[in-house]
PDB file of C-alpha atoms in Angstrom:
ATOM      1  CA  MET A   1     127.346  84.061 104.376  1.00  0.00           C
ATOM      2  CA  SER A   2     131.033  84.071 103.942  1.00  0.00           C
ATOM      3  CA  LYS A   3     132.519  85.918 100.545  1.00  0.00           C
ATOM      4  CA  THR A   4     133.684  82.603  99.845  1.00  0.00           C
ATOM      5  CA  ASN A   5     129.932  81.197  99.600  1.00  0.00           C
ATOM      6  CA  ASN A   6     128.826  84.067  97.996  1.00  0.00           C
ATOM      7  CA  LYS A   7     131.267  83.633  95.094  1.00  0.00           C
ATOM      8  CA  ARG A   8     130.162  80.103  94.658  1.00  0.00           C
ATOM      9  CA  LEU A   9     126.371  81.275  94.094  1.00  0.00           C
ATOM     10  CA  GLY A  10     125.537  83.971  91.868  1.00  0.00           C
ATOM     11  CA  ARG A  11     127.303  83.784  88.854  1.00  0.00           C
ATOM     12  CA  GLY A  12     123.903  82.657  87.234  1.00  0.00           C
ATOM     13  CA  LEU A  13     122.324  85.815  88.619  1.00  0.00           C
ATOM     14  CA  SER A  14     125.463  88.382  87.750  1.00  0.00           C
ATOM     15  CA  SER A  15     125.239  86.956  84.288  1.00  0.00           C
ATOM     16  CA  LEU A  16     121.669  88.352  83.951  1.00  0.00           C
ATOM     17  CA  ILE A  17     122.462  91.741  85.908  1.00  0.00           C
ATOM     18  CA  ARG A  18     125.072  94.128  85.868  1.00  0.00           C
ATOM     19  CA  SER A  19     125.241  97.402  87.849  1.00  0.00           C
ATOM     20  CA  ASP A  20     126.736  99.178  85.461  1.00  0.00           C
ATOM     21  CA  LEU A  21     125.458 102.787  85.292  1.00  0.00           C
ATOM     22  CA  ASN A  22     127.098 103.817  81.987  1.00  0.00           C
ATOM     23  CA  THR A  23     124.968 101.257  80.031  1.00  0.00           C
ATOM     24  CA  GLN A  24     122.512 103.114  77.626  1.00  0.00           C
ATOM     25  CA  VAL A  25     119.234 102.896  78.480  1.00  0.00           C
ATOM     26  CA  GLU A  26     116.783 102.176  75.568  1.00  0.00           C
ATOM     27  CA  LYS A  27     113.071 102.172  75.166  1.00  0.00           C
ATOM     28  CA  ALA A  28     111.369  98.927  74.842  1.00  0.00           C
ATOM     29  CA  PRO A  29     108.234  98.111  72.927  1.00  0.00           C
ATOM     30  CA  GLU A  30     104.893  98.890  74.081  1.00  0.00           C
ATOM     31  CA  ALA A  31     102.419  96.538  75.542  1.00  0.00           C
ATOM     32  CA  ALA A  32     100.251  96.699  72.598  1.00  0.00           C
ATOM     33  CA  LYS A  33     103.509  95.096  70.532  1.00  0.00           C
ATOM     34  CA  PRO A  34     104.834  91.675  70.986  1.00  0.00           C
ATOM     35  CA  PRO A  35     107.764  91.513  72.955  1.00  0.00           C
ATOM     36  CA  GLU A  36     110.969  91.637  71.663  1.00  0.00           C
ATOM     37  CA  PRO A  37     113.165  88.665  71.600  1.00  0.00           C
ATOM     38  CA  ALA A  38     116.053  88.667  74.611  1.00  0.00           C
ATOM     39  CA  ARG A  39     118.874  90.695  73.290  1.00  0.00           C
ATOM     40  CA  HIS A  40     122.217  88.768  73.783  1.00  0.00           C
ATOM     41  CA  VAL A  41     125.473  90.335  74.253  1.00  0.00           C
ATOM     42  CA  VAL A  42     127.659  89.573  71.070  1.00  0.00           C
ATOM     43  CA  ALA A  43     130.640  87.630  71.618  1.00  0.00           C
ATOM     44  CA  THR A  44     134.355  88.407  70.985  1.00  0.00           C
ATOM     45  CA  GLU A  45     137.541  86.846  72.006  1.00  0.00           C
ATOM     46  CA  ALA A  46     137.472  88.680  75.111  1.00  0.00           C
ATOM     47  CA  SER A  47     133.884  88.322  75.595  1.00  0.00           C
ATOM     48  CA  PRO A  48     132.309  85.075  75.296  1.00  0.00           C
ATOM     49  CA  PRO A  49     128.267  84.798  75.272  1.00  0.00           C
ATOM     50  CA  PRO A  50     126.200  84.636  78.471  1.00  0.00           C
ATOM     51  CA  PRO A  51     125.333  81.269  79.284  1.00  0.00           C
ATOM     52  CA  SER A  52     122.167  80.310  78.153  1.00  0.00           C
ATOM     53  CA  THR A  53     121.090  78.032  81.402  1.00  0.00           C
ATOM     54  CA  VAL A  54     121.596  78.489  84.972  1.00  0.00           C
ATOM     55  CA  ALA A  55     123.796  75.522  85.283  1.00  0.00           C
ATOM     56  CA  SER A  56     126.418  76.859  82.797  1.00  0.00           C
ATOM     57  CA  ALA A  57     125.927  80.427  84.272  1.00  0.00           C
ATOM     58  CA  LEU A  58     127.131  79.371  87.763  1.00  0.00           C
ATOM     59  CA  LYS A  59     130.434  77.876  85.950  1.00  0.00           C
ATOM     60  CA  VAL A  60     131.067  80.819  83.662  1.00  0.00           C
ATOM     61  CA  ALA A  61     131.321  84.479  84.836  1.00  0.00           C
ATOM     62  CA  THR A  62     130.156  87.153  82.524  1.00  0.00           C
ATOM     63  CA  PRO A  63     133.612  89.178  81.818  1.00  0.00           C
ATOM     64  CA  ALA A  64     133.289  92.794  83.127  1.00  0.00           C
ATOM     65  CA  THR A  65     133.845  94.081  79.568  1.00  0.00           C
ATOM     66  CA  SER A  66     130.499  92.715  78.416  1.00  0.00           C
ATOM     67  CA  ARG A  67     127.665  95.222  78.909  1.00  0.00           C
ATOM     68  CA  PRO A  68     124.005  93.850  78.678  1.00  0.00           C
ATOM     69  CA  PRO A  69     121.478  95.907  76.879  1.00  0.00           C
ATOM     70  CA  VAL A  70     119.036  98.097  79.183  1.00  0.00           C
ATOM     71  CA  SER A  71     115.980  98.873  77.986  1.00  0.00           C
ATOM     72  CA  GLU A  72     112.904 100.666  79.859  1.00  0.00           C
ATOM     73  CA  LEU A  73     109.279  99.036  80.225  1.00  0.00           C
ATOM     74  CA  ARG A  74     106.226 100.540  81.601  1.00  0.00           C
ATOM     75  CA  VAL A  75     105.463  98.978  85.215  1.00  0.00           C
ATOM     76  CA  ASP A  76     102.606  97.804  84.071  1.00  0.00           C
ATOM     77  CA  GLN A  77     103.752  95.774  81.591  1.00  0.00           C
ATOM     78  CA  ILE A  78     105.649  93.573  84.161  1.00  0.00           C
ATOM     79  CA  ARG A  79     103.889  90.880  85.980  1.00  0.00           C
ATOM     80  CA  THR A  80     105.469  89.338  89.352  1.00  0.00           C
ATOM     81  CA  ASN A  81     107.379  86.250  89.171  1.00  0.00           C
ATOM     82  CA  PRO A  82     105.224  83.262  90.480  1.00  0.00           C
ATOM     83  CA  SER A  83     108.142  81.585  91.641  1.00  0.00           C
ATOM     84  CA  GLN A  84     109.104  83.899  93.846  1.00  0.00           C
ATOM     85  CA  PRO A  85     110.212  82.129  97.044  1.00  0.00           C
ATOM     86  CA  ARG A  86     109.915  85.590  98.940  1.00  0.00           C
ATOM     87  CA  ARG A  87     106.517  85.987 100.719  1.00  0.00           C
ATOM     88  CA  THR A  88     107.270  88.842 103.317  1.00  0.00           C
ATOM     89  CA  PHE A  89     108.455  92.560 102.305  1.00  0.00           C
ATOM     90  CA  ASP A  90     109.209  94.910 105.285  1.00  0.00           C
ATOM     91  CA  PRO A  91     106.768  97.698 104.483  1.00  0.00           C
ATOM     92  CA  ASP A  92     108.970 100.122 106.066  1.00  0.00           C
ATOM     93  CA  ARG A  93     112.004  99.387 104.264  1.00  0.00           C
ATOM     94  CA  LEU A  94     109.958  99.117 101.202  1.00  0.00           C
ATOM     95  CA  ALA A  95     108.486 102.713 101.784  1.00  0.00           C
ATOM     96  CA  ALA A  96     112.142 103.754 102.105  1.00  0.00           C
ATOM     97  CA  LEU A  97     113.060 102.305  98.583  1.00  0.00           C
ATOM     98  CA  ALA A  98     110.152 103.846  96.974  1.00  0.00           C
ATOM     99  CA  GLU A  99     111.004 107.307  98.399  1.00  0.00           C
ATOM    100  CA  SER A 100     114.612 106.715  97.220  1.00  0.00           C
ATOM    101  CA  LEU A 101     113.375 105.969  93.753  1.00  0.00           C
ATOM    102  CA  ARG A 102     111.254 108.870  93.839  1.00  0.00           C
ATOM    103  CA  GLN A 103     114.238 111.219  94.561  1.00  0.00           C
ATOM    104  CA  ARG A 104     116.935 109.777  92.457  1.00  0.00           C
ATOM    105  CA  GLY A 105     115.491 107.147  90.314  1.00  0.00           C
ATOM    106  CA  ALA A 106     116.219 103.661  89.355  1.00  0.00           C
ATOM    107  CA  LEU A 107     120.235 103.270  89.454  1.00  0.00           C
ATOM    108  CA  GLN A 108     119.904  99.314  88.893  1.00  0.00           C
ATOM    109  CA  PRO A 109     117.823  97.293  86.267  1.00  0.00           C
ATOM    110  CA  ILE A 110     115.490  94.643  87.128  1.00  0.00           C
ATOM    111  CA  VAL A 111     115.444  91.355  84.821  1.00  0.00           C
ATOM    112  CA  VAL A 112     112.692  90.400  82.965  1.00  0.00           C
ATOM    113  CA  ARG A 113     111.878  87.737  80.112  1.00  0.00           C
ATOM    114  CA  PRO A 114     109.297  88.244  77.439  1.00  0.00           C
ATOM    115  CA  ILE A 115     105.954  86.188  77.583  1.00  0.00           C
ATOM    116  CA  GLU A 116     102.768  86.306  75.743  1.00  0.00           C
ATOM    117  CA  GLY A 117     101.151  89.667  76.095  1.00  0.00           C
ATOM    118  CA  GLY A 118     103.970  91.216  78.109  1.00  0.00           C
ATOM    119  CA  TYR A 119     106.833  90.272  80.403  1.00  0.00           C
ATOM    120  CA  GLU A 120     107.495  88.457  83.627  1.00  0.00           C
ATOM    121  CA  LEU A 121     109.829  89.427  86.336  1.00  0.00           C
ATOM    122  CA  VAL A 122     112.839  87.240  86.680  1.00  0.00           C
ATOM    123  CA  ALA A 123     114.939  89.416  89.780  1.00  0.00           C
ATOM    124  CA  GLY A 124     114.520  92.242  91.481  1.00  0.00           C
ATOM    125  CA  GLU A 125     110.674  92.188  93.032  1.00  0.00           C
ATOM    126  CA  ARG A 126     111.643  94.488  95.642  1.00  0.00           C
ATOM    127  CA  ARG A 127     112.475  97.193  93.302  1.00  0.00           C
ATOM    128  CA  LEU A 128     109.392  96.647  91.230  1.00  0.00           C
ATOM    129  CA  ARG A 129     107.254  96.698  94.598  1.00  0.00           C
ATOM    130  CA  ALA A 130     108.740  99.855  95.643  1.00  0.00           C
ATOM    131  CA  SER A 131     108.690 101.440  91.873  1.00  0.00           C
ATOM    132  CA  LYS A 132     104.822 100.713  91.965  1.00  0.00           C
ATOM    133  CA  LEU A 133     104.814 102.226  95.571  1.00  0.00           C
ATOM    134  CA  ALA A 134     106.428 105.492  94.167  1.00  0.00           C
ATOM    135  CA  LYS A 135     104.189 105.705  91.366  1.00  0.00           C
ATOM    136  CA  LEU A 136     106.824 105.571  88.701  1.00  0.00           C
ATOM    137  CA  GLU A 137     105.619 104.927  85.301  1.00  0.00           C
ATOM    138  CA  ARG A 138     108.845 103.087  83.605  1.00  0.00           C
ATOM    139  CA  VAL A 139     111.769 101.055  85.437  1.00  0.00           C
ATOM    140  CA  PRO A 140     114.971 100.131  83.528  1.00  0.00           C
ATOM    141  CA  VAL A 141     115.292  96.553  82.665  1.00  0.00           C
ATOM    142  CA  ILE A 142     117.370  93.896  81.030  1.00  0.00           C
ATOM    143  CA  VAL A 143     115.361  91.278  78.873  1.00  0.00           C
ATOM    144  CA  ARG A 144     116.474  87.677  78.925  1.00  0.00           C
ATOM    145  CA  ASN A 145     115.029  84.667  77.953  1.00  0.00           C
ATOM    146  CA  VAL A 146     114.876  82.305  80.916  1.00  0.00           C
ATOM    147  CA  ARG A 147     113.518  78.855  80.701  1.00  0.00           C
ATOM    148  CA  ASP A 148     110.561  78.112  83.599  1.00  0.00           C
ATOM    149  CA  ASP A 149     112.642  75.554  85.516  1.00  0.00           C
ATOM    150  CA  ASP A 150     115.205  78.100  86.204  1.00  0.00           C
ATOM    151  CA  MET A 151     112.555  81.093  87.233  1.00  0.00           C
ATOM    152  CA  LEU A 152     112.839  79.898  91.093  1.00  0.00           C
ATOM    153  CA  GLU A 153     116.570  79.208  91.115  1.00  0.00           C
ATOM    154  CA  LEU A 154     117.429  82.500  89.965  1.00  0.00           C
ATOM    155  CA  ALA A 155     115.125  84.255  92.122  1.00  0.00           C
ATOM    156  CA  LEU A 156     116.238  81.968  95.140  1.00  0.00           C
ATOM    157  CA  ILE A 157     119.698  82.743  94.243  1.00  0.00           C
ATOM    158  CA  GLU A 158     118.960  86.497  94.318  1.00  0.00           C
ATOM    159  CA  ASN A 159     117.635  86.703  97.784  1.00  0.00           C
ATOM    160  CA  VAL A 160     120.223  84.169  99.264  1.00  0.00           C
ATOM    161  CA  GLN A 161     122.868  86.568  97.945  1.00  0.00           C
ATOM    162  CA  ARG A 162     121.041  89.511  99.558  1.00  0.00           C
ATOM    163  CA  GLU A 163     119.849  87.584 102.635  1.00  0.00           C
ATOM    164  CA  ASN A 164     116.402  88.349 102.152  1.00  0.00           C
ATOM    165  CA  LEU A 165     114.790  84.955 103.107  1.00  0.00           C
ATOM    166  CA  ASN A 166     113.210  84.083 106.308  1.00  0.00           C
ATOM    167  CA  PRO A 167     114.129  80.491 107.382  1.00  0.00           C
ATOM    168  CA  VAL A 168     110.721  79.307 106.468  1.00  0.00           C
ATOM    169  CA  GLU A 169     110.737  80.750 102.949  1.00  0.00           C
ATOM    170  CA  LYS A 170     114.145  79.383 102.537  1.00  0.00           C
ATOM    171  CA  ALA A 171     113.173  76.081 103.219  1.00  0.00           C
ATOM    172  CA  ARG A 172     110.255  75.873 101.152  1.00  0.00           C
ATOM    173  CA  ALA A 173     112.408  76.974  98.132  1.00  0.00           C
ATOM    174  CA  TYR A 174     115.036  74.417  98.804  1.00  0.00           C
ATOM    175  CA  ARG A 175     111.868  71.743  99.075  1.00  0.00           C
ATOM    176  CA  THR A 176     110.554  73.130  95.838  1.00  0.00           C
ATOM    177  CA  LEU A 177     113.887  72.798  94.111  1.00  0.00           C
ATOM    178  CA  ILE A 178     114.049  69.138  95.050  1.00  0.00           C
ATOM    179  CA  GLN A 179     110.484  68.073  94.483  1.00  0.00           C
ATOM    180  CA  LYS A 180     109.521  69.835  91.704  1.00  0.00           C
ATOM    181  CA  HIS A 181     113.012  70.404  89.704  1.00  0.00           C
ATOM    182  CA  GLY A 182     114.593  67.084  90.674  1.00  0.00           C
ATOM    183  CA  LEU A 183     117.646  68.324  92.574  1.00  0.00           C
ATOM    184  CA  SER A 184     119.462  66.696  95.119  1.00  0.00           C
ATOM    185  CA  GLN A 185     120.034  68.226  98.382  1.00  0.00           C
ATOM    186  CA  GLU A 186     123.868  68.258  97.421  1.00  0.00           C
ATOM    187  CA  GLU A 187     123.001  70.151  94.250  1.00  0.00           C
ATOM    188  CA  VAL A 188     121.076  72.622  95.891  1.00  0.00           C
ATOM    189  CA  ALA A 189     123.704  72.919  98.408  1.00  0.00           C
ATOM    190  CA  THR A 190     126.321  73.357  95.650  1.00  0.00           C
ATOM    191  CA  ARG A 191     124.287  76.090  93.974  1.00  0.00           C
ATOM    192  CA  MET A 192     123.259  78.098  96.824  1.00  0.00           C
ATOM    193  CA  GLY A 193     126.930  78.047  98.377  1.00  0.00           C
ATOM    194  CA  GLU A 194     125.416  76.061 101.416  1.00  0.00           C
ATOM    195  CA  ASP A 195     126.702  72.734 103.322  1.00  0.00           C
ATOM    196  CA  ARG A 196     124.343  69.597 102.473  1.00  0.00           C
ATOM    197  CA  SER A 197     123.757  69.504 106.517  1.00  0.00           C
ATOM    198  CA  SER A 198     122.457  73.260 106.305  1.00  0.00           C
ATOM    199  CA  VAL A 199     119.911  72.339 103.291  1.00  0.00           C
ATOM    200  CA  ALA A 200     118.608  69.097 104.972  1.00  0.00           C
ATOM    201  CA  ASN A 201     117.908  71.016 108.467  1.00  0.00           C
ATOM    202  CA  PHE A 202     116.093  73.996 106.796  1.00  0.00           C
ATOM    203  CA  ILE A 203     113.869  71.363 105.220  1.00  0.00           C
ATOM    204  CA  ARG A 204     113.430  69.639 108.166  1.00  0.00           C
ATOM    205  CA  LEU A 205     111.997  72.800 109.930  1.00  0.00           C
ATOM    206  CA  LEU A 206     108.646  72.250 107.505  1.00  0.00           C
ATOM    207  CA  GLY A 207     107.914  69.376 109.909  1.00  0.00           C
ATOM    208  CA  LEU A 208     107.006  72.035 112.620  1.00  0.00           C
ATOM    209  CA  ALA A 209     103.312  72.455 113.404  1.00  0.00           C
ATOM    210  CA  GLU A 210     101.674  75.208 111.748  1.00  0.00           C
ATOM    211  CA  ARG A 211     101.995  78.148 114.791  1.00  0.00           C
ATOM    212  CA  PRO A 212     105.190  77.528 115.653  1.00  0.00           C
ATOM    213  CA  LEU A 213     105.999  77.499 111.656  1.00  0.00           C
ATOM    214  CA  GLU A 214     104.525  81.123 111.323  1.00  0.00           C
ATOM    215  CA  MET A 215     106.225  82.193 114.519  1.00  0.00           C
ATOM    216  CA  LEU A 216     109.868  81.123 113.088  1.00  0.00           C
ATOM    217  CA  GLY A 217     108.979  82.745 109.562  1.00  0.00           C
ATOM    218  CA  ALA A 218     108.114  85.890 111.679  1.00  0.00           C
ATOM    219  CA  GLY A 219     111.293  85.916 113.152  1.00  0.00           C
ATOM    220  CA  GLU A 220     109.434  85.450 116.699  1.00  0.00           C
ATOM    221  CA  LEU A 221     111.560  81.860 116.975  1.00  0.00           C
ATOM    222  CA  SER A 222     115.215  81.177 116.032  1.00  0.00           C
ATOM    223  CA  VAL A 223     116.229  78.621 113.573  1.00  0.00           C
ATOM    224  CA  GLY A 224     117.859  76.958 117.051  1.00  0.00           C
ATOM    225  CA  HIS A 225     114.314  77.174 118.843  1.00  0.00           C
ATOM    226  CA  GLY A 226     112.720  75.565 115.888  1.00  0.00           C
ATOM    227  CA  LYS A 227     115.268  72.502 115.687  1.00  0.00           C
ATOM    228  CA  ALA A 228     114.992  71.979 119.448  1.00  0.00           C
ATOM    229  CA  LEU A 229     111.103  72.032 118.682  1.00  0.00           C
ATOM    230  CA  LEU A 230     111.359  69.267 116.311  1.00  0.00           C
ATOM    231  CA  ALA A 231     111.920  66.737 119.237  1.00  0.00           C
ATOM    232  CA  VAL A 232     108.257  67.261 120.502  1.00  0.00           C
ATOM    233  CA  ALA A 233     105.902  65.025 118.284  1.00  0.00           C
ATOM    234  CA  ASP A 234     102.760  66.398 119.402  1.00  0.00           C
ATOM    235  CA  PRO A 235     101.720  69.665 117.580  1.00  0.00           C
ATOM    236  CA  ALA A 236      99.555  71.014 120.183  1.00  0.00           C
ATOM    237  CA  THR A 237     102.644  70.484 122.778  1.00  0.00           C
ATOM    238  CA  GLN A 238     105.123  72.096 120.240  1.00  0.00           C
ATOM    239  CA  THR A 239     102.824  75.046 119.760  1.00  0.00           C
ATOM    240  CA  LEU A 240     102.734  75.539 124.002  1.00  0.00           C
ATOM    241  CA  ILE A 241     106.123  75.338 124.186  1.00  0.00           C
ATOM    242  CA  ALA A 242     106.780  77.947 121.342  1.00  0.00           C
ATOM    243  CA  GLU A 243     104.429  80.352 123.036  1.00  0.00           C
ATOM    244  CA  ARG A 244     106.064  80.108 126.278  1.00  0.00           C
ATOM    245  CA  ILE A 245     109.431  80.806 124.301  1.00  0.00           C
ATOM    246  CA  VAL A 246     108.299  83.865 123.278  1.00  0.00           C
ATOM    247  CA  ALA A 247     106.308  84.624 126.511  1.00  0.00           C
ATOM    248  CA  GLU A 248     109.329  84.215 128.780  1.00  0.00           C
ATOM    249  CA  GLY A 249     112.344  84.715 126.538  1.00  0.00           C
ATOM    250  CA  TRP A 250     113.556  81.048 126.604  1.00  0.00           C
ATOM    251  CA  SER A 251     117.198  80.539 125.095  1.00  0.00           C
ATOM    252  CA  VAL A 252     117.415  77.719 123.028  1.00  0.00           C
ATOM    253  CA  ARG A 253     119.255  75.571 125.646  1.00  0.00           C
ATOM    254  CA  ARG A 254     116.107  75.702 127.798  1.00  0.00           C
ATOM    255  CA  THR A 255     113.635  74.808 124.834  1.00  0.00           C
ATOM    256  CA  GLU A 256     116.142  72.037 124.224  1.00  0.00           C
ATOM    257  CA  GLN A 257     115.740  70.991 127.977  1.00  0.00           C
ATOM    258  CA  ALA A 258     111.670  71.424 127.867  1.00  0.00           C
ATOM    259  CA  ALA A 259     111.290  69.152 124.867  1.00  0.00           C
ATOM    260  CA  ASN A 260     113.716  66.555 126.094  1.00  0.00           C
ATOM    261  CA  GLU A 261     111.491  66.348 129.448  1.00  0.00           C
ATOM    262  CA  VAL A 262     108.383  66.249 127.238  1.00  0.00           C
ATOM    263  CA  SER A 263     109.371  63.375 124.842  1.00  0.00           C
ATOM    264  CA  GLN A 264     111.215  61.314 127.559  1.00  0.00           C
ATOM    265  CA  PRO A 265     109.021  60.933 130.335  1.00  0.00           C
ATOM    266  CA  LYS A 266     110.725  59.412 133.742  1.00  0.00           C
ATOM    267  CA  ASP A 267     110.675  55.590 133.942  1.00  0.00           C
ATOM    268  CA  GLU A 268     108.428  55.661 137.231  1.00  0.00           C
ATOM    269  CA  ASP A 269     105.925  57.814 135.540  1.00  0.00           C
ATOM    270  CA  ALA A 270     105.605  55.430 132.358  1.00  0.00           C
ATOM    271  CA  ALA A 271     105.131  52.536 134.928  1.00  0.00           C
ATOM    272  CA  GLN A 272     102.616  54.457 137.007  1.00  0.00           C
ATOM    273  CA  ALA A 273     100.767  55.605 133.574  1.00  0.00           C
ATOM    274  CA  LYS A 274     100.647  51.794 132.289  1.00  0.00           C
ATOM    275  CA  ALA A 275      98.614  50.940 135.493  1.00  0.00           C
ATOM    276  CA  THR A 276      96.140  53.641 134.895  1.00  0.00           C
ATOM    277  CA  ALA A 277      92.777  52.443 133.451  1.00  0.00           C
ATOM    278  CA  GLN A 278      92.551  55.482 131.098  1.00  0.00           C
ATOM    279  CA  ARG A 279      94.619  56.562 128.128  1.00  0.00           C
ATOM    280  CA  PRO A 280      98.232  56.626 129.787  1.00  0.00           C
ATOM    281  CA  ALA A 281      99.665  58.665 127.068  1.00  0.00           C
ATOM    282  CA  VAL A 282      97.200  61.513 127.717  1.00  0.00           C
ATOM    283  CA  VAL A 283      97.343  61.617 131.344  1.00  0.00           C
ATOM    284  CA  GLU A 284     101.046  61.552 131.657  1.00  0.00           C
ATOM    285  CA  MET A 285     101.350  64.218 128.884  1.00  0.00           C
ATOM    286  CA  GLN A 286      98.991  66.640 130.482  1.00  0.00           C
ATOM    287  CA  ASP A 287     101.150  66.015 134.133  1.00  0.00           C
ATOM    288  CA  ARG A 288     104.304  66.980 132.469  1.00  0.00           C
ATOM    289  CA  LEU A 289     103.254  69.794 130.552  1.00  0.00           C
ATOM    290  CA  THR A 290     101.473  71.206 133.775  1.00  0.00           C
ATOM    291  CA  SER A 291     104.874  70.831 135.478  1.00  0.00           C
ATOM    292  CA  ILE A 292     106.963  72.435 132.791  1.00  0.00           C
ATOM    293  CA  LEU A 293     105.106  75.282 131.777  1.00  0.00           C
ATOM    294  CA  GLY A 294     103.520  76.124 134.910  1.00  0.00           C
ATOM    295  CA  THR A 295     100.027  75.999 134.211  1.00  0.00           C
ATOM    296  CA  ARG A 296      97.195  73.612 134.106  1.00  0.00           C
ATOM    297  CA  VAL A 297      97.223  71.804 130.547  1.00  0.00           C
ATOM    298  CA  ALA A 298      94.215  69.960 129.303  1.00  0.00           C
ATOM    299  CA  VAL A 299      95.292  67.423 126.024  1.00  0.00           C
ATOM    300  CA  LYS A 300      92.538  66.693 124.058  1.00  0.00           C
ATOM    301  CA  GLU A 301      92.861  63.552 121.739  1.00  0.00           C
ATOM    302  CA  GLY A 302      91.516  63.489 118.345  1.00  0.00           C
ATOM    303  CA  ARG A 303      89.101  60.662 116.851  1.00  0.00           C
ATOM    304  CA  LYS A 304      91.838  58.892 115.348  1.00  0.00           C
ATOM    305  CA  ARG A 305      94.793  57.430 117.582  1.00  0.00           C
ATOM    306  CA  HIS A 306      98.087  59.389 117.905  1.00  0.00           C
ATOM    307  CA  THR A 307      96.222  62.696 116.572  1.00  0.00           C
TER     308      THR A 307
END
C-alpha cells in the first residue's frame, strides 16, 4: 500500500493511539472496581478534542501536541475484540514479540474501551496475545469510549495499515462493513484507502469453494489464482484445479487457461454431448478434466440438478 493511501486511512486509529514514549503511565483501577470513564484530552486552541466517532476521526488528525493519557491494566482484565477481522497469527512471530516484551517491556500501549466488568480490546490484539505468552501481569493501555459500530472499522484499519490480514480475512471484513454496518463499497474503499474495484474484487473471492478459499487464506494460492478460479462454476472442479496449482506450481496465466478450457467447451464436444443419452454435462466435464489435469476424473452429481 502506498504512503498516500496510508495517509487516507488511519486518522481514526491514530486519534486513539500515540506511540509517544514520554507519556506518563498511570495505574488503572483493579477489576473489582467499575471501569473508569474514558479520559479525554483537554482542548486548547492548539489542541482540539479528539474525535468522538470514527467518521470524524478520519477527517481530523489529532495534533502532535496532544498526549492521550496512558494507564496500566492487568492482562486478565482485558477481553479480546469480538470484531477482530484477523483470525491467523504467525506463532513464530508471536513468540519473537513475546520474547521482546519479556526483555524490554511494552513500548506502545494497546487501546481498550470500558465495558461491564472490565475492558475490551479495540486495537493491539497481537501485542495482547504476546503479552499473555510472555506471562506479563500488566500492560500499558489507552482507555477510550468506542461505539460497537466502530469496533470492526478500527480493528480493520489497524490491520490494513500493518498489512496483517490475509485476502480472505480482508474480504470478510469488507463484507461485514457492508452488510452489518450499512456502508457502500465506495465508502469502504474511501475509509480503507483502497479503490472501489479492489474492494469489490476482494469480496468476490468469497464466492470460491470452501477448499480453495482455505488455500487462499493460508497463502497457498495468490489473489490472482483466486480470481482465475472464479471463472469455474463447479466447486469440485475449482478444488481439483486449486490442488493442481499447488502441486505443480501453476502460474496465474496457466490457471486462467485451465479455467477457460473447463468453462468454455469446444463446439464439437458440445454437439457430441447433446447426442449422448446420459447427462451430457457430466460426461463432458469428466473428459475435459481428465485431459486438462492429466488424471482420470469422475464427477458425481448431487441429488439436485446443478449441485
